[in-house]
mmCIF file of C-alpha atoms in Angstrom:
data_model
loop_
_atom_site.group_PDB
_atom_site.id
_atom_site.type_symbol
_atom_site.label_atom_id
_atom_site.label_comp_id
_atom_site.label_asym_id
_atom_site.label_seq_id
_atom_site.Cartn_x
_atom_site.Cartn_y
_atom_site.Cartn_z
ATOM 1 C CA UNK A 180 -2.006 26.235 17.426
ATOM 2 C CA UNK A 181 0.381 24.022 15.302
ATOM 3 C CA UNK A 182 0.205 21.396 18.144
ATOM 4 C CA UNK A 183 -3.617 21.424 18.008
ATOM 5 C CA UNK A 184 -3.528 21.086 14.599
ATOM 6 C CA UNK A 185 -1.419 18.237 14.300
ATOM 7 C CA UNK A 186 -4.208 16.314 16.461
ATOM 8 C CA UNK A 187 -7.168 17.145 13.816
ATOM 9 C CA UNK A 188 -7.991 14.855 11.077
ATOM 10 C CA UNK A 189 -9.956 17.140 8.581
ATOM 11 C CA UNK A 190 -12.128 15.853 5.392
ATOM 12 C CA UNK A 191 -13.308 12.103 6.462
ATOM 13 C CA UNK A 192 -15.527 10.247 4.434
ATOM 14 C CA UNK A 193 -17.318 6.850 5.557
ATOM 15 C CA UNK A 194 -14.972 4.947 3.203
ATOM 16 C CA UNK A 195 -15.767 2.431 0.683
ATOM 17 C CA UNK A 196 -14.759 -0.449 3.276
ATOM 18 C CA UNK A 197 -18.146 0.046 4.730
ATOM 19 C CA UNK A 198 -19.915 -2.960 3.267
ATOM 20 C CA UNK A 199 -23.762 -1.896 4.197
ATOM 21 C CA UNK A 200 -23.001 1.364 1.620
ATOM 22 C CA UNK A 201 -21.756 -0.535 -1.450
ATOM 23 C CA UNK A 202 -24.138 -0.296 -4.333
ATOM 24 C CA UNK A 203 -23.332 -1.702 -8.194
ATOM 25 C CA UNK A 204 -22.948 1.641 -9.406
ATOM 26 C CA UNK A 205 -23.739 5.416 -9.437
ATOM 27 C CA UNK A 206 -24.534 7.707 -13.136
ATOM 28 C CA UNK A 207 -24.348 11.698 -12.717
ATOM 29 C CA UNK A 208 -24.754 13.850 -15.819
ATOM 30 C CA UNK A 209 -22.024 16.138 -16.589
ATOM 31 C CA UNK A 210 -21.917 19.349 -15.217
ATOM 32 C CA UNK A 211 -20.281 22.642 -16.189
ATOM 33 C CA UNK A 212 -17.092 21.266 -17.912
ATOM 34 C CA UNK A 213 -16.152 18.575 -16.007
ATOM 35 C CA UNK A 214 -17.089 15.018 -17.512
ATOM 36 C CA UNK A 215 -18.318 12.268 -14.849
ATOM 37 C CA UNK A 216 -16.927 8.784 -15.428
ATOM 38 C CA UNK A 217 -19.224 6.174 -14.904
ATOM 39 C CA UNK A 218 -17.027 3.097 -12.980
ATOM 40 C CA UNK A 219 -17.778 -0.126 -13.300
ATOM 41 C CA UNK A 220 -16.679 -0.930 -9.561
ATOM 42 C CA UNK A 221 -19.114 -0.380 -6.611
ATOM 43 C CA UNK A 222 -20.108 2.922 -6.016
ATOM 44 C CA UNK A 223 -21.448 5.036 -2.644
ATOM 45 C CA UNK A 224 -24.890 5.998 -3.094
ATOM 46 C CA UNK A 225 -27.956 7.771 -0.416
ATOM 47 C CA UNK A 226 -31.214 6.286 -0.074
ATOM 48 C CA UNK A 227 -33.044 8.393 -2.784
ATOM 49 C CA UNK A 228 -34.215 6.977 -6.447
ATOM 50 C CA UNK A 229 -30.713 7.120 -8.210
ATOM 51 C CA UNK A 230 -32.388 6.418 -11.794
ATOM 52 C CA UNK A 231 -30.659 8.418 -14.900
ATOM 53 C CA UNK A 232 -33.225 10.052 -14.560
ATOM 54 C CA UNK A 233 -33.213 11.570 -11.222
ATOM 55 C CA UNK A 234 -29.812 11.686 -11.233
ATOM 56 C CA UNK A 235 -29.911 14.138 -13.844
ATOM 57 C CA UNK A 236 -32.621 16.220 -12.868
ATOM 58 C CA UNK A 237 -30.659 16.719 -9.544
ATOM 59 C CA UNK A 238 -27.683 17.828 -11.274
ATOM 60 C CA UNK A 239 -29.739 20.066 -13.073
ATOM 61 C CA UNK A 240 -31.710 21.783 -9.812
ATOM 62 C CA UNK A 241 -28.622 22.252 -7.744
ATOM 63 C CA UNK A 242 -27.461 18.873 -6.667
ATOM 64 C CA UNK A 243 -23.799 20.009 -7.862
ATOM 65 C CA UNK A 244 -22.726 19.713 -3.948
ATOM 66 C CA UNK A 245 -24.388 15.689 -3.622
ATOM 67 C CA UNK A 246 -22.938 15.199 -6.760
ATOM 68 C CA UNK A 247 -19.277 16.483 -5.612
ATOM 69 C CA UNK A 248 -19.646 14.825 -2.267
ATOM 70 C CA UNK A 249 -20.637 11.369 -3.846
ATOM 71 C CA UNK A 250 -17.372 11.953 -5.896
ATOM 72 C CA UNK A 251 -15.067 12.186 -2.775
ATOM 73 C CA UNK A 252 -16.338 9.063 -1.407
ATOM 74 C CA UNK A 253 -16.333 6.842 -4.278
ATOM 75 C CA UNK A 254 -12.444 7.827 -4.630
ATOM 76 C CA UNK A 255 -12.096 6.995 -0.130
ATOM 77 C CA UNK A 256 -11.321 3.680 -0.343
ATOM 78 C CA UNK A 257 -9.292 3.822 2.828
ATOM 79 C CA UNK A 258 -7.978 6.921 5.086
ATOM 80 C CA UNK A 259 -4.800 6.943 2.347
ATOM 81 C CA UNK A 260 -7.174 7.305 -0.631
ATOM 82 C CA UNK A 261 -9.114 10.029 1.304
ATOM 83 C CA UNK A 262 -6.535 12.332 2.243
ATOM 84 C CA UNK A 263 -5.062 11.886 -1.698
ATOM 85 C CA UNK A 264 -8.267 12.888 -2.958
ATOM 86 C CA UNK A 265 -8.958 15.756 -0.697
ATOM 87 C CA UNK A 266 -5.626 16.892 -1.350
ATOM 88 C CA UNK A 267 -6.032 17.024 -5.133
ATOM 89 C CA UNK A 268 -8.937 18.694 -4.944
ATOM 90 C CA UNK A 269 -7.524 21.246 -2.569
ATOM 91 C CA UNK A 270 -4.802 21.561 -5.132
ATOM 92 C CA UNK A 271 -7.457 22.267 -7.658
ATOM 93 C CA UNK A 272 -9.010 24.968 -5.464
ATOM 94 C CA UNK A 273 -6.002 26.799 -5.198
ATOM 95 C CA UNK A 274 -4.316 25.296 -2.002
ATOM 96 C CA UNK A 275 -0.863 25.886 -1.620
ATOM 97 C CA UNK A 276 0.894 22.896 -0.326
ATOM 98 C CA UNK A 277 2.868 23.548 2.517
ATOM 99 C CA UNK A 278 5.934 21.360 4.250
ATOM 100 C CA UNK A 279 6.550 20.787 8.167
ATOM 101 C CA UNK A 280 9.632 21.224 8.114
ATOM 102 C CA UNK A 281 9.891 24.155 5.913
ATOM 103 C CA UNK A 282 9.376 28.135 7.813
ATOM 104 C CA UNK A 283 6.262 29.026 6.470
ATOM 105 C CA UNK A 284 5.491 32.489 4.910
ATOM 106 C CA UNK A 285 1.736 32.968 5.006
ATOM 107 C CA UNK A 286 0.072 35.772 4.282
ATOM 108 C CA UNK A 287 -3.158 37.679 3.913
ATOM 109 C CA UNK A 288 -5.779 35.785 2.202
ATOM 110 C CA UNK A 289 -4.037 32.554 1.649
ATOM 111 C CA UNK A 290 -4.851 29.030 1.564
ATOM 112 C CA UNK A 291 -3.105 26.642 2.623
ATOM 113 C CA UNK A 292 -2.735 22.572 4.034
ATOM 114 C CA UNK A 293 -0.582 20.193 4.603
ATOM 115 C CA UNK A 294 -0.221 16.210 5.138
ATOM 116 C CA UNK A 295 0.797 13.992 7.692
ATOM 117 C CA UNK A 296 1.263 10.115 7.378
ATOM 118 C CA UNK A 297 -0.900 10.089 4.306
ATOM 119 C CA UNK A 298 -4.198 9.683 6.420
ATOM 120 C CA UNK A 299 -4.243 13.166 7.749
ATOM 121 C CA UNK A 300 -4.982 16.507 6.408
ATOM 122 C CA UNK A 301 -4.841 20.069 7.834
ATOM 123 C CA UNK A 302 -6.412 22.572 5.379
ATOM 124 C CA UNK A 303 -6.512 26.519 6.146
ATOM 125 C CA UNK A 304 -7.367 29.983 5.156
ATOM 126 C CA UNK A 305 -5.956 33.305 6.553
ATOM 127 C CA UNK A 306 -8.679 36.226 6.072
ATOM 128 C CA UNK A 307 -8.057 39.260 4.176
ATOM 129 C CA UNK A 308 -7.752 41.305 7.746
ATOM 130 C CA UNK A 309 -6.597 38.713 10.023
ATOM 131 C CA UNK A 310 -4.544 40.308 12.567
ATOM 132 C CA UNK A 311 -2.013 38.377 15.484
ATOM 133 C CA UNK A 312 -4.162 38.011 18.534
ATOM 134 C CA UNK A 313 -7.545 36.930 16.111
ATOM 135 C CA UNK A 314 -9.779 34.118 16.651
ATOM 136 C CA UNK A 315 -9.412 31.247 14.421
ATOM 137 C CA UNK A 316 -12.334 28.903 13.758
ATOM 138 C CA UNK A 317 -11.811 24.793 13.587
ATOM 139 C CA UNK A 318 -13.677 22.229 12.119
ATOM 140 C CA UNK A 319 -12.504 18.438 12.724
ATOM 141 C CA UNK A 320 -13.473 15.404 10.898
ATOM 142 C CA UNK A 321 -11.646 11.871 10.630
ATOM 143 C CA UNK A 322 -10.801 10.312 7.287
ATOM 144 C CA UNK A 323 -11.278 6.196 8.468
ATOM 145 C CA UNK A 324 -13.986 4.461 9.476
ATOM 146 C CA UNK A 325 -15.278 1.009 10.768
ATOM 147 C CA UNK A 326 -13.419 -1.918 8.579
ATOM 148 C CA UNK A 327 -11.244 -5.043 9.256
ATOM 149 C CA UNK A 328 -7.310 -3.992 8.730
ATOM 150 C CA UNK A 329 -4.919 -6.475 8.058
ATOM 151 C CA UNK A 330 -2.575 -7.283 11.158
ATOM 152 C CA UNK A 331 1.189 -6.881 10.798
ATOM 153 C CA UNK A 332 1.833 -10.583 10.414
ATOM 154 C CA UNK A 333 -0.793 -11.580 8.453
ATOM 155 C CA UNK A 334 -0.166 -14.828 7.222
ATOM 156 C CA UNK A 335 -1.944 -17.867 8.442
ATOM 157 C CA UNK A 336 -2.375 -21.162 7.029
ATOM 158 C CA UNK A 337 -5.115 -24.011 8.629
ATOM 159 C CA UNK A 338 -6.405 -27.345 7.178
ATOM 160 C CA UNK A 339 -4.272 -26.719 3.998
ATOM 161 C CA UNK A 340 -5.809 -23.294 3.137
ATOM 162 C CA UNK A 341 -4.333 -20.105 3.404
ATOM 163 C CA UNK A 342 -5.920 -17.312 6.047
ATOM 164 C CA UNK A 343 -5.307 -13.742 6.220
ATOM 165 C CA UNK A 344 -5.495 -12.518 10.040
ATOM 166 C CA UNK A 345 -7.164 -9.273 10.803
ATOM 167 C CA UNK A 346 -8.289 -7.180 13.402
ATOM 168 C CA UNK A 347 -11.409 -5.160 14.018
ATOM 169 C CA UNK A 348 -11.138 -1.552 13.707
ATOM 170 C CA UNK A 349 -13.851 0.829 15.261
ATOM 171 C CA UNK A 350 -17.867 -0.372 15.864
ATOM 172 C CA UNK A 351 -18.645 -2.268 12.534
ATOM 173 C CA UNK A 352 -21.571 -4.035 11.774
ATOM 174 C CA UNK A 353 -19.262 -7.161 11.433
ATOM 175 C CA UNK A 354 -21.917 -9.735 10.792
ATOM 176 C CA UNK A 355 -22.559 -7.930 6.624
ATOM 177 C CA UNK A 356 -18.278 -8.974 6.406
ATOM 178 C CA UNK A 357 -19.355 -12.682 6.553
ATOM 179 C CA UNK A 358 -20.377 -15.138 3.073
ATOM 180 C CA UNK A 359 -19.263 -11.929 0.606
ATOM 181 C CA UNK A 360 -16.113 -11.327 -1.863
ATOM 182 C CA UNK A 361 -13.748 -9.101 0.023
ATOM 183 C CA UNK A 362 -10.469 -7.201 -1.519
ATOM 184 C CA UNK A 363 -7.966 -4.907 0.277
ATOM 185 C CA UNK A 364 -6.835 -1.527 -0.140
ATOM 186 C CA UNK A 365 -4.641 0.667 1.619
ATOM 187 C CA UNK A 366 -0.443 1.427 1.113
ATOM 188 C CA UNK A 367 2.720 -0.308 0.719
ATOM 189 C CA UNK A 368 6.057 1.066 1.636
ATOM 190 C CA UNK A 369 7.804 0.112 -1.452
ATOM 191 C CA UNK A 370 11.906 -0.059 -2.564
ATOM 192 C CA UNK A 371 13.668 2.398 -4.928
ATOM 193 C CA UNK A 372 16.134 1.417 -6.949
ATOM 194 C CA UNK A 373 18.483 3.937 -5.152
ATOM 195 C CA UNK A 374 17.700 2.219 -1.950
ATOM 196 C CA UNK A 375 14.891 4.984 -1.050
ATOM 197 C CA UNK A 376 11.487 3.833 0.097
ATOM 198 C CA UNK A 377 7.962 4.973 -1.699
ATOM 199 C CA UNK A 378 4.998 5.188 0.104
ATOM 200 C CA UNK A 379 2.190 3.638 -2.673
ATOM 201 C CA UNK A 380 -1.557 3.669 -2.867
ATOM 202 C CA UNK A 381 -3.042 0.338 -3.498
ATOM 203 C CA UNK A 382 -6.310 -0.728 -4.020
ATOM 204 C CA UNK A 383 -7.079 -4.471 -5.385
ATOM 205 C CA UNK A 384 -10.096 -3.887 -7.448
ATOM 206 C CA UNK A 385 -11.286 -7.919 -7.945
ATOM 207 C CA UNK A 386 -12.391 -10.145 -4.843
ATOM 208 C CA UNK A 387 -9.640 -12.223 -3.241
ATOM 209 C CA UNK A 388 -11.684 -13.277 0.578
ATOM 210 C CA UNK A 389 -14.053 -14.437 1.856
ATOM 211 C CA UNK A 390 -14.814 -14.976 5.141
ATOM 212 C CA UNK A 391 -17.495 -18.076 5.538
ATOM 213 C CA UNK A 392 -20.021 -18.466 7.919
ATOM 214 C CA UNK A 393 -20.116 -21.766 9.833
ATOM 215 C CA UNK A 394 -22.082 -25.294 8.869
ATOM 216 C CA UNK A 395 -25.138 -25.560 10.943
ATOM 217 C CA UNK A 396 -23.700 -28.511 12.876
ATOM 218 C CA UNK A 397 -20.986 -26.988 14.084
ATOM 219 C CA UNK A 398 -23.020 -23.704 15.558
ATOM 220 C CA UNK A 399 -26.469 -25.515 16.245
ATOM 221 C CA UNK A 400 -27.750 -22.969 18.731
ATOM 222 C CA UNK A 401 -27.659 -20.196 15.961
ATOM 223 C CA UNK A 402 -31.259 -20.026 15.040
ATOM 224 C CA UNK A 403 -31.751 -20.133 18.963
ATOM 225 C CA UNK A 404 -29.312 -17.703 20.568
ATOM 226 C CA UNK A 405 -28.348 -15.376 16.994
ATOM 227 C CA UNK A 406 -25.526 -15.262 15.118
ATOM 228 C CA UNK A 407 -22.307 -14.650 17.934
ATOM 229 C CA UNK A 408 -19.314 -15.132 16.100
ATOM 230 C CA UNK A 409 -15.975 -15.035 17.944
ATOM 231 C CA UNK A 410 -14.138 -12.124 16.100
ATOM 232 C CA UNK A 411 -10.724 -13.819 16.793
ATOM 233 C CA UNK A 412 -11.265 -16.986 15.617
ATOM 234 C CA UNK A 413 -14.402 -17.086 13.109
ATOM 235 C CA UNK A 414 -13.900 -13.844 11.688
ATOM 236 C CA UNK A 415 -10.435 -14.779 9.209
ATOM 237 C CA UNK A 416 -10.674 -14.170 5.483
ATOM 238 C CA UNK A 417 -9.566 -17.266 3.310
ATOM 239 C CA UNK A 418 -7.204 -16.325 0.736
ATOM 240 C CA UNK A 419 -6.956 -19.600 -1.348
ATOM 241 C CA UNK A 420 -6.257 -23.215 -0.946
ATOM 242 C CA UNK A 421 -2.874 -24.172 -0.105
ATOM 243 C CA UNK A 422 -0.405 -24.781 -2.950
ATOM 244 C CA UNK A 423 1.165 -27.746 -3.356
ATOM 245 C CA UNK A 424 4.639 -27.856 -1.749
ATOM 246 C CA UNK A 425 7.625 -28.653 -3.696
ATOM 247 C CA UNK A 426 10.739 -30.301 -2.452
ATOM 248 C CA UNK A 427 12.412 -27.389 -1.046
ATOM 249 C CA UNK A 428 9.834 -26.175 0.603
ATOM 250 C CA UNK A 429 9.140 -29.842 2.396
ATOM 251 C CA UNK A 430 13.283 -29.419 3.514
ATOM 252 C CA UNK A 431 11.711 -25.930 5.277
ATOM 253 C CA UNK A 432 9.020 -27.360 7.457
ATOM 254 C CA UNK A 433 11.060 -28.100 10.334
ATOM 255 C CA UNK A 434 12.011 -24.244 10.078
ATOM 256 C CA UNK A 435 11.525 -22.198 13.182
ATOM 257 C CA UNK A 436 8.452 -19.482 13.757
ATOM 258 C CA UNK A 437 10.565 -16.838 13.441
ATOM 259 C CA UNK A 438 11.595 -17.722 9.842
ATOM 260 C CA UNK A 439 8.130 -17.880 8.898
ATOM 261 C CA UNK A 440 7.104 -15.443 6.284
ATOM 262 C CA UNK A 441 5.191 -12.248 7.805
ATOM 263 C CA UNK A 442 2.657 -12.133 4.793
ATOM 264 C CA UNK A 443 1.678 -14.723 2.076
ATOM 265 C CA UNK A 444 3.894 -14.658 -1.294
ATOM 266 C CA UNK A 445 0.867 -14.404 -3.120
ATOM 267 C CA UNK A 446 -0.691 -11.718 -1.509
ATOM 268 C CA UNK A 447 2.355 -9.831 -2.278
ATOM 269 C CA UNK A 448 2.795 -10.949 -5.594
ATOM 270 C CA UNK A 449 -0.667 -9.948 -6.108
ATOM 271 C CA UNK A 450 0.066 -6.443 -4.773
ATOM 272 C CA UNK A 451 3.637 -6.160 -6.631
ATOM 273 C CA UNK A 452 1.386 -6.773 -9.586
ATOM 274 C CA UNK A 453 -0.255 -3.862 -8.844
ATOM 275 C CA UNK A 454 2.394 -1.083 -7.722
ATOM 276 C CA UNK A 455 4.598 -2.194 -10.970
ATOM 277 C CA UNK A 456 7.218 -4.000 -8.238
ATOM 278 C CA UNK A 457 8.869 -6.933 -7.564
ATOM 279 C CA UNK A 458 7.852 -8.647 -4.436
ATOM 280 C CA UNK A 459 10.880 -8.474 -2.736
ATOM 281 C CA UNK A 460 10.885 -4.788 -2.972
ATOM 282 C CA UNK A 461 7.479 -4.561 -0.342
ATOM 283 C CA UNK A 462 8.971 -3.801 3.043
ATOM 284 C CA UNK A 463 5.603 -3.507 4.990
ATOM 285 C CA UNK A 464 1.696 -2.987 4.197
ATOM 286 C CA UNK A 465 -0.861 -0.605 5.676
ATOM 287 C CA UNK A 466 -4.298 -2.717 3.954
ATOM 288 C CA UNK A 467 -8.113 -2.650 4.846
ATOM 289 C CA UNK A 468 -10.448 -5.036 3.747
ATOM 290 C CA UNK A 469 -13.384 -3.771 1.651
ATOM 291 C CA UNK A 470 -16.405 -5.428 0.443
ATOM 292 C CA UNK A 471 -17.201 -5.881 -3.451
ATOM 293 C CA UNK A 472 -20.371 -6.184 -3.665
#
């Protein structure tokens, strides 16, 4: 059972990386005693009328569940943000965290769960009567979806700007990733002081890409034959334009590929800025690209 376990992803949310979902922002009235922050920051919304208005006479018939579910995937930026947020609000349900390398004592009416990798989630409750031999019931879920993930060396630099490579990840509708702002989220492996390594969420909440579509010129058979792009060559975020070198760096253009750095400096200054790090301290990033708006 353990070993089937380890396979299931439970709790996934479409996250917010999916850029036909993103809406300005979504207003639920309070309910009970819990106080709903309104965020500035695109939001996860359904097709229905999402006035004040309607918003709160949902709450107020029953919607608690939309309400709750709409929650969880404003917080799933990425699979690392889901699984943090399901596990908090386990925690707040009174799931008892377990360990995988600890023996587990479970017992009679228990809930439990436990976390691999930081992008999946096993939750689980023994019944009051369970006996050894008894059925179990399992229900699986994934906690990613469809998005454009940084590869692990990212950096690129063409015609003096500075590119970010990426890679497709599932069946996206990669045509809605093209002319918008773009940010990243995901986690960095950070370095302790006492030579440990943190695992930290990150999520960049200002645009830093874009990803432009072609001049007409140079694709003149797009009104004729659709929009094709090549997902390995058109498909590359733009980061900025490239800083002016100074005389050091000039001495280092002869250096070898290898030498190369694996990411831009200023992407990881940018998330250094954000973890509360220096930038030397990043060892590696796990980072998905999301669209703003």
């Amino acid at each position: 059972m353990a070993a089937m376990a380890a396979r299931l992803h439970l709790l996934c949310p479409p996250t917010i990386s999916r850029p036909s979902l993103l809406f300005p922002k979504l207003s639920l009235s309070p309910r009970s005693s819990r106080i709903r922050k309104v965020s500035t920051f695109p939001r996860l919304c359904s097709g229905a009328d999402h006035s004040p208005q309607s918003a709160s006479s949902s709450a107020v018939s029953g919607g608690s569940i939309v309400g709750d579910l709409l929650d969880y995937l404003n917080e799933s930026w990425t699979q690392f943000h889901a699984t943090a947020e399901a596990k908090r609000q386990l925690i707040d349900a009174g799931f008892h965290l377990l360990n995988e390398n600890d023996e587990w004592n479970l017992k009679p009416g228990g809930r439990y769960f436990f976390t691999r990798n930081m992008s999946c989630l096993i939750a689980f409750a023994v019944g009051e009567r369970y006996g050894v031999g008894s059925g179990f019931h399992v229900i699986a879920a994934h906690t990613d979806s469809p998005c454009l993930k940084l590869k692990p060396k990212s950096a690129s630099t063409k015609s003096n700007y500075l590119m970010v490579n990426v890679q497709t990840y599932g069946g996206g509708l990669w045509h809605t990733w093209f002319d918008r702002d773009l940010s990243v989220a995901g986690r960095v492996i950070v370095r302790d002081s006492d030579g440990s390594f943190l695992h930290k969420l990150v999520k960049i909440k200002r645009p830093l890409l874009r990803v432009p579509t072609l001049a007409i010129h140079l694709d003149r058979t797009v009104n004729k034959d659709g929009f094709k792009p090549n997902l390995e060559t058109h498909l590359i975020p733009l980061l900025s334009t490239k800083p002016d070198e100074t005389p050091a760096e000039s001495k280092e253009k002869g250096a070898t590929i290898s030498s190369r750095p694996v990411h831009h400096p200023l992407l990881l200054q940018i998330l250094s800025d954000e973890v509360g790090c220096c930038a030397d301290d990043i060892m590696s990033i796990e980072l998905n690209l999301w669209g703003w708006k």
